[in-house]
CSV table of C-alpha atoms in Angstrom, one decimal:
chain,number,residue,atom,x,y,z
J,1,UNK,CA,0.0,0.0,0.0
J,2,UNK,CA,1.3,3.7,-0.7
J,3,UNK,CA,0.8,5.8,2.4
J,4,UNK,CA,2.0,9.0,0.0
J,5,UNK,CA,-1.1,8.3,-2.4
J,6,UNK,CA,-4.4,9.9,-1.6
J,7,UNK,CA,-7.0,7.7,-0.5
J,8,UNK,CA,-10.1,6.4,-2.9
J,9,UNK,CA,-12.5,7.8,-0.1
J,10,UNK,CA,-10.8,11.4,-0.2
J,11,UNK,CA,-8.1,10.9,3.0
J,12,UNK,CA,-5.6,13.1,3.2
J,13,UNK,CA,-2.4,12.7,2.0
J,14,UNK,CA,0.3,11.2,4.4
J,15,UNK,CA,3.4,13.3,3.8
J,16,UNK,CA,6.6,11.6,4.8
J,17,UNK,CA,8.5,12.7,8.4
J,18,UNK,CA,11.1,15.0,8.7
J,19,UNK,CA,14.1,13.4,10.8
J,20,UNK,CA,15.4,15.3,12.8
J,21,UNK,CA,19.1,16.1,12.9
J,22,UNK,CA,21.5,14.9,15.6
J,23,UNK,CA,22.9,17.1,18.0
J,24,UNK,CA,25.9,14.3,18.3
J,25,UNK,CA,27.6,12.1,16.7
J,26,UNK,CA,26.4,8.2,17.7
J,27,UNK,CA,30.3,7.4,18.9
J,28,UNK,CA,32.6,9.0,20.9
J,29,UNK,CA,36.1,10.2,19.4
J,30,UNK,CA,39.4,9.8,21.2
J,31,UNK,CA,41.4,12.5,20.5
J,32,UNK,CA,45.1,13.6,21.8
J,33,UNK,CA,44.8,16.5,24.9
J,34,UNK,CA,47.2,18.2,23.0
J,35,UNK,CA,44.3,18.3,20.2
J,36,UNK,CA,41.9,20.6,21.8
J,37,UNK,CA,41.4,24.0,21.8
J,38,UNK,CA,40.1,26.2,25.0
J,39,UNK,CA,36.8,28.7,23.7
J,40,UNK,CA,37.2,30.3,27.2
J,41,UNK,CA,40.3,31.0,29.7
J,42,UNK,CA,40.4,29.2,33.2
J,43,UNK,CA,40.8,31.4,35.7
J,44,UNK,CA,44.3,31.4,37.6
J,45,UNK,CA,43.4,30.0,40.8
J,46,UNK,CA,40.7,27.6,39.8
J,47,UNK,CA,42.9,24.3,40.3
J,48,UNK,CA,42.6,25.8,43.9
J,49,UNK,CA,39.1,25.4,43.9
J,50,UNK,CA,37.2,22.8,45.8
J,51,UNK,CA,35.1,22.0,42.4
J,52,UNK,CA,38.5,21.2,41.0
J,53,UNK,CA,39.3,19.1,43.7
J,54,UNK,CA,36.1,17.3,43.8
J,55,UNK,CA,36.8,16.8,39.9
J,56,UNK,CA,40.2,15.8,40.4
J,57,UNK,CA,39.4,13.1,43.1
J,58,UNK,CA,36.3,11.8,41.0
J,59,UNK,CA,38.6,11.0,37.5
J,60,UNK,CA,41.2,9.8,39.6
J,61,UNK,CA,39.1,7.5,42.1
J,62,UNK,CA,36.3,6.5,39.8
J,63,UNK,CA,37.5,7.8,36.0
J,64,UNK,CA,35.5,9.8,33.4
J,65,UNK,CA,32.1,10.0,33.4
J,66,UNK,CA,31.0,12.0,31.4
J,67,UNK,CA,32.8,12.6,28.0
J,68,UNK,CA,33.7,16.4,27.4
J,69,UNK,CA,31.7,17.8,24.7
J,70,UNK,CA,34.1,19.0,21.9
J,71,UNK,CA,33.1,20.9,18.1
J,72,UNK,CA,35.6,20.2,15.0
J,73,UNK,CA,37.9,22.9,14.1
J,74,UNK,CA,37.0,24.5,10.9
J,75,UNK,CA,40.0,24.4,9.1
J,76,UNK,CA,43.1,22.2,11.1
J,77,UNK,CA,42.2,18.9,10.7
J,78,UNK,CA,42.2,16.8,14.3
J,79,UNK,CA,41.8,19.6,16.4
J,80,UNK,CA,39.1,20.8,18.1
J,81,UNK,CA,37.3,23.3,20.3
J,82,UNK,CA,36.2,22.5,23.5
J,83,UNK,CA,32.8,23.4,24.3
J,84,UNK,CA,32.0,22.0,28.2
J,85,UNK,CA,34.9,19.7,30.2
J,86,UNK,CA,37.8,21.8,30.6
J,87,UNK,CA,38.3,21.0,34.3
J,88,UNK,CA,37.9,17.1,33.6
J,89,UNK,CA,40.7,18.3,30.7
J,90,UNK,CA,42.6,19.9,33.0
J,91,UNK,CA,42.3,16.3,35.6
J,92,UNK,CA,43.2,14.2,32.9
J,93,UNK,CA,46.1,16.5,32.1
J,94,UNK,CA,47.5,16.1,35.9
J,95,UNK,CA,47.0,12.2,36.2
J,96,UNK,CA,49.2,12.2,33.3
J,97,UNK,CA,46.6,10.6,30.7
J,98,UNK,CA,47.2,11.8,26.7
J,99,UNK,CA,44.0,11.2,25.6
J,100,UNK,CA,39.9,11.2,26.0
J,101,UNK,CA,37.3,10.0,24.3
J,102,UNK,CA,35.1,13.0,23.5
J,103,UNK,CA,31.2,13.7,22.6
J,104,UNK,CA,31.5,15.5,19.1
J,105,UNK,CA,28.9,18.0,18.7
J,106,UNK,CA,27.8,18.3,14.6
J,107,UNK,CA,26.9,22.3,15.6
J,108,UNK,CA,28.9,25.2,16.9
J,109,UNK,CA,26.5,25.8,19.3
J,110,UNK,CA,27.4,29.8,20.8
J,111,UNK,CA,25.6,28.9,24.1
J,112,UNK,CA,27.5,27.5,27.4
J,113,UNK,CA,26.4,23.7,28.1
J,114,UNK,CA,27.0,24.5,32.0
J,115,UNK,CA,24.0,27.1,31.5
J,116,UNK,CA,21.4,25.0,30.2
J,117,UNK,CA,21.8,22.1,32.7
J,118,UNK,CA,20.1,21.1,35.9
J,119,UNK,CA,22.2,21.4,39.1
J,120,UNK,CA,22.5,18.5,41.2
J,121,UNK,CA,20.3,19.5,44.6
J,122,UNK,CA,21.1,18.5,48.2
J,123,UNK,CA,18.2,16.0,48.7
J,124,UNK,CA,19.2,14.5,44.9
J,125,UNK,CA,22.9,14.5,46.4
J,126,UNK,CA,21.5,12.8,49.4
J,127,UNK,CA,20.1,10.1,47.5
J,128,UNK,CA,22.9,9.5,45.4
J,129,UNK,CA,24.8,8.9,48.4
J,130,UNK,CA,21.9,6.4,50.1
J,131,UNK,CA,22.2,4.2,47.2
J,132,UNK,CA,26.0,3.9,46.9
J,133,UNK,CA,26.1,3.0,51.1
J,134,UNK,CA,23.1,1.0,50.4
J,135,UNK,CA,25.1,-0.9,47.6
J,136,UNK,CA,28.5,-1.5,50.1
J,137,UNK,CA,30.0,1.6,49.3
J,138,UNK,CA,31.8,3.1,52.4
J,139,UNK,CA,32.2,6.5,53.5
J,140,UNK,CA,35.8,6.4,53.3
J,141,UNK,CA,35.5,5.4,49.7
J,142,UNK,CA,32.7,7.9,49.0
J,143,UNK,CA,34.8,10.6,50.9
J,144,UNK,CA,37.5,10.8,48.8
J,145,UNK,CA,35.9,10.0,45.8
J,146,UNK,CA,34.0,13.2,46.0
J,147,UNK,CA,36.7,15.1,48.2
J,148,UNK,CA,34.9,15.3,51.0
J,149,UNK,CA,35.8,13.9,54.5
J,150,UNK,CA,33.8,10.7,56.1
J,151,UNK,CA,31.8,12.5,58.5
J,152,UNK,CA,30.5,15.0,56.0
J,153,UNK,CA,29.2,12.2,54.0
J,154,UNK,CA,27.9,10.3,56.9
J,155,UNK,CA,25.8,13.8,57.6
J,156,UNK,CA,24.6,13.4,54.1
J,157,UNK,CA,23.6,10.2,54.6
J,158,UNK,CA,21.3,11.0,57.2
J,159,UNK,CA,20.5,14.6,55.9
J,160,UNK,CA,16.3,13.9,55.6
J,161,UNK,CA,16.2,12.0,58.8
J,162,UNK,CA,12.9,13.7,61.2
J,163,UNK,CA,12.1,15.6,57.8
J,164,UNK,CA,8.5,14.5,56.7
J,165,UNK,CA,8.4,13.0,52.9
J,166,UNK,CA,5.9,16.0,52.0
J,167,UNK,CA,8.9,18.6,52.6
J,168,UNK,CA,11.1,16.5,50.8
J,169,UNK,CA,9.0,16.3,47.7
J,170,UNK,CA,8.5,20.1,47.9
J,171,UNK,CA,12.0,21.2,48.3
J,172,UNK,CA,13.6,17.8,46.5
J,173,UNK,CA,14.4,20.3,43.1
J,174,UNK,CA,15.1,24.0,44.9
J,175,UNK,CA,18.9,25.1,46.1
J,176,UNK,CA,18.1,24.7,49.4
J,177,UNK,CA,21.1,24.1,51.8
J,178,UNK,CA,22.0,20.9,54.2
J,179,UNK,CA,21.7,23.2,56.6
J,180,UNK,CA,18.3,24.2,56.0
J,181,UNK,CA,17.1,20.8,56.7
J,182,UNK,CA,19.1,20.7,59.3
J,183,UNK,CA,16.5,23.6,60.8
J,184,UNK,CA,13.5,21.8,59.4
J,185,UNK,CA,13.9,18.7,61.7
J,186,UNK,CA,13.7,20.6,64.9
J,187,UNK,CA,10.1,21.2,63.7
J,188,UNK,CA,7.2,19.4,64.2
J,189,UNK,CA,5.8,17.9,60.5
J,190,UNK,CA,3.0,20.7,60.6
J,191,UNK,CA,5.3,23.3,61.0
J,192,UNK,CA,8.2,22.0,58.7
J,193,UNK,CA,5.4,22.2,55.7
J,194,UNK,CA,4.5,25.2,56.6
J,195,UNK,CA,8.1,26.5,56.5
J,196,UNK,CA,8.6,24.8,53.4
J,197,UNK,CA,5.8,26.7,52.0
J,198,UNK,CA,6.6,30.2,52.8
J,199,UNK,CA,10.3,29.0,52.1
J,200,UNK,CA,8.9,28.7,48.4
J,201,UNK,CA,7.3,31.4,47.9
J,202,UNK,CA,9.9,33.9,48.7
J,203,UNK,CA,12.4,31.8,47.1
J,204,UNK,CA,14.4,32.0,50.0
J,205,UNK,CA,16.3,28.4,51.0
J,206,UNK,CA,18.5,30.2,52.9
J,207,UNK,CA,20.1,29.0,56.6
J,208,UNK,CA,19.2,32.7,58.1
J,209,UNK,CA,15.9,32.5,56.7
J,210,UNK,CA,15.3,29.0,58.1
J,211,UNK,CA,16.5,30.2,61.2
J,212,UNK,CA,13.9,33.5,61.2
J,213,UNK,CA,11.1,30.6,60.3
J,214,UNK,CA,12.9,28.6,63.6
J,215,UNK,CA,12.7,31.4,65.9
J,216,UNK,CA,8.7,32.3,64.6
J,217,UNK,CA,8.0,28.9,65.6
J,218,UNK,CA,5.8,28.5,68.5
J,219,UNK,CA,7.5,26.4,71.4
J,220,UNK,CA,4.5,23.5,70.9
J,221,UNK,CA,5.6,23.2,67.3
J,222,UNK,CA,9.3,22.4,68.1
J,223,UNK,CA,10.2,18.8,68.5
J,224,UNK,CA,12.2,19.5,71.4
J,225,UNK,CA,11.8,22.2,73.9
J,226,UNK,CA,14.0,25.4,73.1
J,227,UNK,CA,16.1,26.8,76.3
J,228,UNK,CA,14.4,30.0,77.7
J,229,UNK,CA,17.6,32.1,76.2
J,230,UNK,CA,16.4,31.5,72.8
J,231,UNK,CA,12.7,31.4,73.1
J,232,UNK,CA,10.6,34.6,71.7
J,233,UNK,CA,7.4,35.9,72.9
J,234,UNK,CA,4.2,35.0,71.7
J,235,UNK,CA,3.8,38.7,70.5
J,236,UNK,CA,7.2,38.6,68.8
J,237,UNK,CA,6.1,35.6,67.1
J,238,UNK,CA,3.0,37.2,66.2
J,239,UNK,CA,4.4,39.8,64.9
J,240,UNK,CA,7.0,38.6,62.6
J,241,UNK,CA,4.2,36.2,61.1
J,242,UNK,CA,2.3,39.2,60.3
J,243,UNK,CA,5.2,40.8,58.6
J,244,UNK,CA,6.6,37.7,56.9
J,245,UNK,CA,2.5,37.4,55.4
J,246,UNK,CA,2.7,41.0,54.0
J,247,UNK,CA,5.9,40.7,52.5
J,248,UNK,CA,4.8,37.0,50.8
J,249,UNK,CA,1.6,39.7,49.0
J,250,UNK,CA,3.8,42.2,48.2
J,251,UNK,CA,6.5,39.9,46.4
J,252,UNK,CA,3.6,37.7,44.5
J,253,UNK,CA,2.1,41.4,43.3
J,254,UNK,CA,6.0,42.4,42.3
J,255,UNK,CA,5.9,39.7,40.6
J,256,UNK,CA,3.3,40.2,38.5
J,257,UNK,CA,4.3,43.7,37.6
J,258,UNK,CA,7.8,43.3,37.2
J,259,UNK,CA,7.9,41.9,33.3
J,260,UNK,CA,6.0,45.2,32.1
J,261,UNK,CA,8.1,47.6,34.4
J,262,UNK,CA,11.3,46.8,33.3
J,263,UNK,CA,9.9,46.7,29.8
J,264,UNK,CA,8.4,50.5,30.2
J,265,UNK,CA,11.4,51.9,32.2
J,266,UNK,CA,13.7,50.2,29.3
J,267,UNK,CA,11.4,51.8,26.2
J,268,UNK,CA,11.6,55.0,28.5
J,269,UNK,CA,15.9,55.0,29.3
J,270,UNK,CA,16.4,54.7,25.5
J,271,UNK,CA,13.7,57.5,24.9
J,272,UNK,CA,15.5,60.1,27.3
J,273,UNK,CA,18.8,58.7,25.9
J,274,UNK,CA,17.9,60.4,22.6
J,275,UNK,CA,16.4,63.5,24.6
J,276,UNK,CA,20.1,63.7,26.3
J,277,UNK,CA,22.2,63.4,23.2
J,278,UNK,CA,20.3,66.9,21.7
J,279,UNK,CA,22.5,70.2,22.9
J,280,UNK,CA,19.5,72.6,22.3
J,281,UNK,CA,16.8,70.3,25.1
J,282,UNK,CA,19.8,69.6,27.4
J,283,UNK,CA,20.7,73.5,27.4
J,284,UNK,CA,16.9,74.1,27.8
J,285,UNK,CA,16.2,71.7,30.8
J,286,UNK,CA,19.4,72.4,32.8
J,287,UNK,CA,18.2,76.5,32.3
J,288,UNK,CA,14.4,76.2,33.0
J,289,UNK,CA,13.6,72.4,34.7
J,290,UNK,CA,16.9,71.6,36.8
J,291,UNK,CA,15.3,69.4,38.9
J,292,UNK,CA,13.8,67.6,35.6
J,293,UNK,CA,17.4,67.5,34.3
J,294,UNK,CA,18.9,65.5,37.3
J,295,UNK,CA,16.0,63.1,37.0
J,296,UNK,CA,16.8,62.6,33.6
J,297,UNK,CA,20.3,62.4,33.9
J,298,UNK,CA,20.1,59.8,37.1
J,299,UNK,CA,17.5,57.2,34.6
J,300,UNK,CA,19.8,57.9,31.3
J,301,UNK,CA,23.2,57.3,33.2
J,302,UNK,CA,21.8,53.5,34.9
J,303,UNK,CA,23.6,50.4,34.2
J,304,UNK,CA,21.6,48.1,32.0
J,305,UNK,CA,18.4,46.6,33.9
J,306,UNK,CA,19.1,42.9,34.3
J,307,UNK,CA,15.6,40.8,33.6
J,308,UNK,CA,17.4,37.3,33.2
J,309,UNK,CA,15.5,35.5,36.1
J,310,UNK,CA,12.2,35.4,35.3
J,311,UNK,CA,11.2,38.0,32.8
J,312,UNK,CA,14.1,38.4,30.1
J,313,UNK,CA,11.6,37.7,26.9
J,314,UNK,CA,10.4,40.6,27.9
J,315,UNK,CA,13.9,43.0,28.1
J,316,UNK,CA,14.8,40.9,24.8
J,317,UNK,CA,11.5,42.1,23.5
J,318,UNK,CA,12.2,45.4,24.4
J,319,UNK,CA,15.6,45.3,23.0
J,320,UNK,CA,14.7,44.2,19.5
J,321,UNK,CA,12.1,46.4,18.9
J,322,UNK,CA,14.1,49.6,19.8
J,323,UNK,CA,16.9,48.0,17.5
């Protein structure tokens, strides 16, 4: 049967699929260290780092696991740019290994790999770490695998311990620090979801802030009795809920104001940018609107408005239409 024939009972036509184009090749290359180019320079100090360290410990403990991701050079032959890897490059280069088998990319992509990729979490860390014990790996082993020393990873082992699996699903894909949950277990379940909650909505996973929620927390709601120093009074308590509740409006209306905002005060900037270049209207405001003038002046001379977390379509917007 011809699917790319019509039908005798008027179907429609099956047109034949696109494929779609591979972002990679299918195998990996090896190819010489010696062979591949740097797009970006490492800073000085970063085999200092403790990433570095972490990375150097993994290859050397564990080996690769991930190939760097490398784009042919255009014109010499067996070289190529790196694109995302450099400190696994720079590892391999200390352990004394020549070459790597690499993931050739069949576009020069001009965005960063690192920016388009999900961080590993604590709680995803955590569980990582579970399943390796689980599976006979010690902490020893894990500890210097990951540079890190035996108690730190036997703290991460028990990292969710007293933390009810409702907070855990809420906070299991936000930045939110050991530490935090760390906090979170001297509540009682009610009160850790409801400090996981307001903890979300400001978008605050910080220790101080879990502390704030800690010391808001009535002394029936703690799992263990706080000493009288740190206790706080029920009209302290009362107080900072209150204000925590009116800040939680006012940053859900911010948010919902703050796309067109930036987009109006951007289409204005570039409007009095054009009003401040003209000698007659500066000469006229600075003589018979001074106060005007400084206004002016102070929105014009502004660093560029940065809208990348949540509303740069709209600055992008902004910026192609007054292009």
């Amino acid at each position: 049967m011809n699917l790319d024939a019509s039908t005798a009972n008027g179907a429609p036509t099956t047109e034949p699929i696109e494929k779609t184009k591979a972002a990679f090749l299918t195998d990996c290359v090896r190819i010489p260290l010696s062979n591949l180019i740097y797009l970006k320079t490492l800073r000085p100090r970063v085999k200092d780092s403790i990433t570095f360290q972490q990375v150097l410990s993994s290859v050397r403990d564990v080996g690769l696991v991930e190939p760097p991701v490398v784009f042919p050079h255009p014109t010499n032959q067996g070289h190529y740019f790196v694109m995302d890897g450099h400190l696994r490059i720079e590892a391999l280069k200390i352990l004394g290994i020549a070459e790597v088998d690499c993931l050739v990319a069949t576009d020069d992509d001009t965005y960063t790999y690192n920016k388009r990729i999900n961080r590993m979490t604590v709680v995803q860390a955590h569980k990582m770490i579970v399943k390796a014990m689980e599976h006979g790996v010690s902490a020893e082993r894990l500890g210097k695998t990951l540079h890190l020393s035996p108690a730190t990873i036997r703290n991460h082992f028990r990292l969710l311990d007293g933390v009810c699996p409702e907070v855990i699903e809420q906070l299991q894909d936000k930045p939110c620090p050991a530490k935090s949950f760390a906090i979170l277990r001297r509540m009682k379940p009610i009160r850790q979801i409801e400090a996981a909650e307001l903890m979300s909505g400001q978008n605050n996973f910080t220790t101080a802030f879990a502390n704030a929620l800690l010391y808001n927390t009535p002394s029936n709601m703690l799992v263990t009795q706080a000493p009288a120093s740190d206790t706080v009074s029920v009209e302290s308590m009362a107080k900072m809920e209150r204000e925590m509740a009116a800040l939680q409006v006012q940053n859900k209306a911010i948010e919902e104001t703050y796309g067109p905002d930036v987009l109006h005060l951007t289409v204005l900037k570039r409007f009095l940018e054009k009003w401040m270049d003209c000698a007659p209207i500066v000469r006229w405001l600075a003589a018979n609107q001074p106060e005007y003038f400084r206004e002016f002046q102070s929105i014009v001379g502004t660093m560029q408005i940065d809208d990348s977390r949540s509303h740069g379509a709209a600055a992008q917007q902004s910026r192609g239409k007054l292009a």
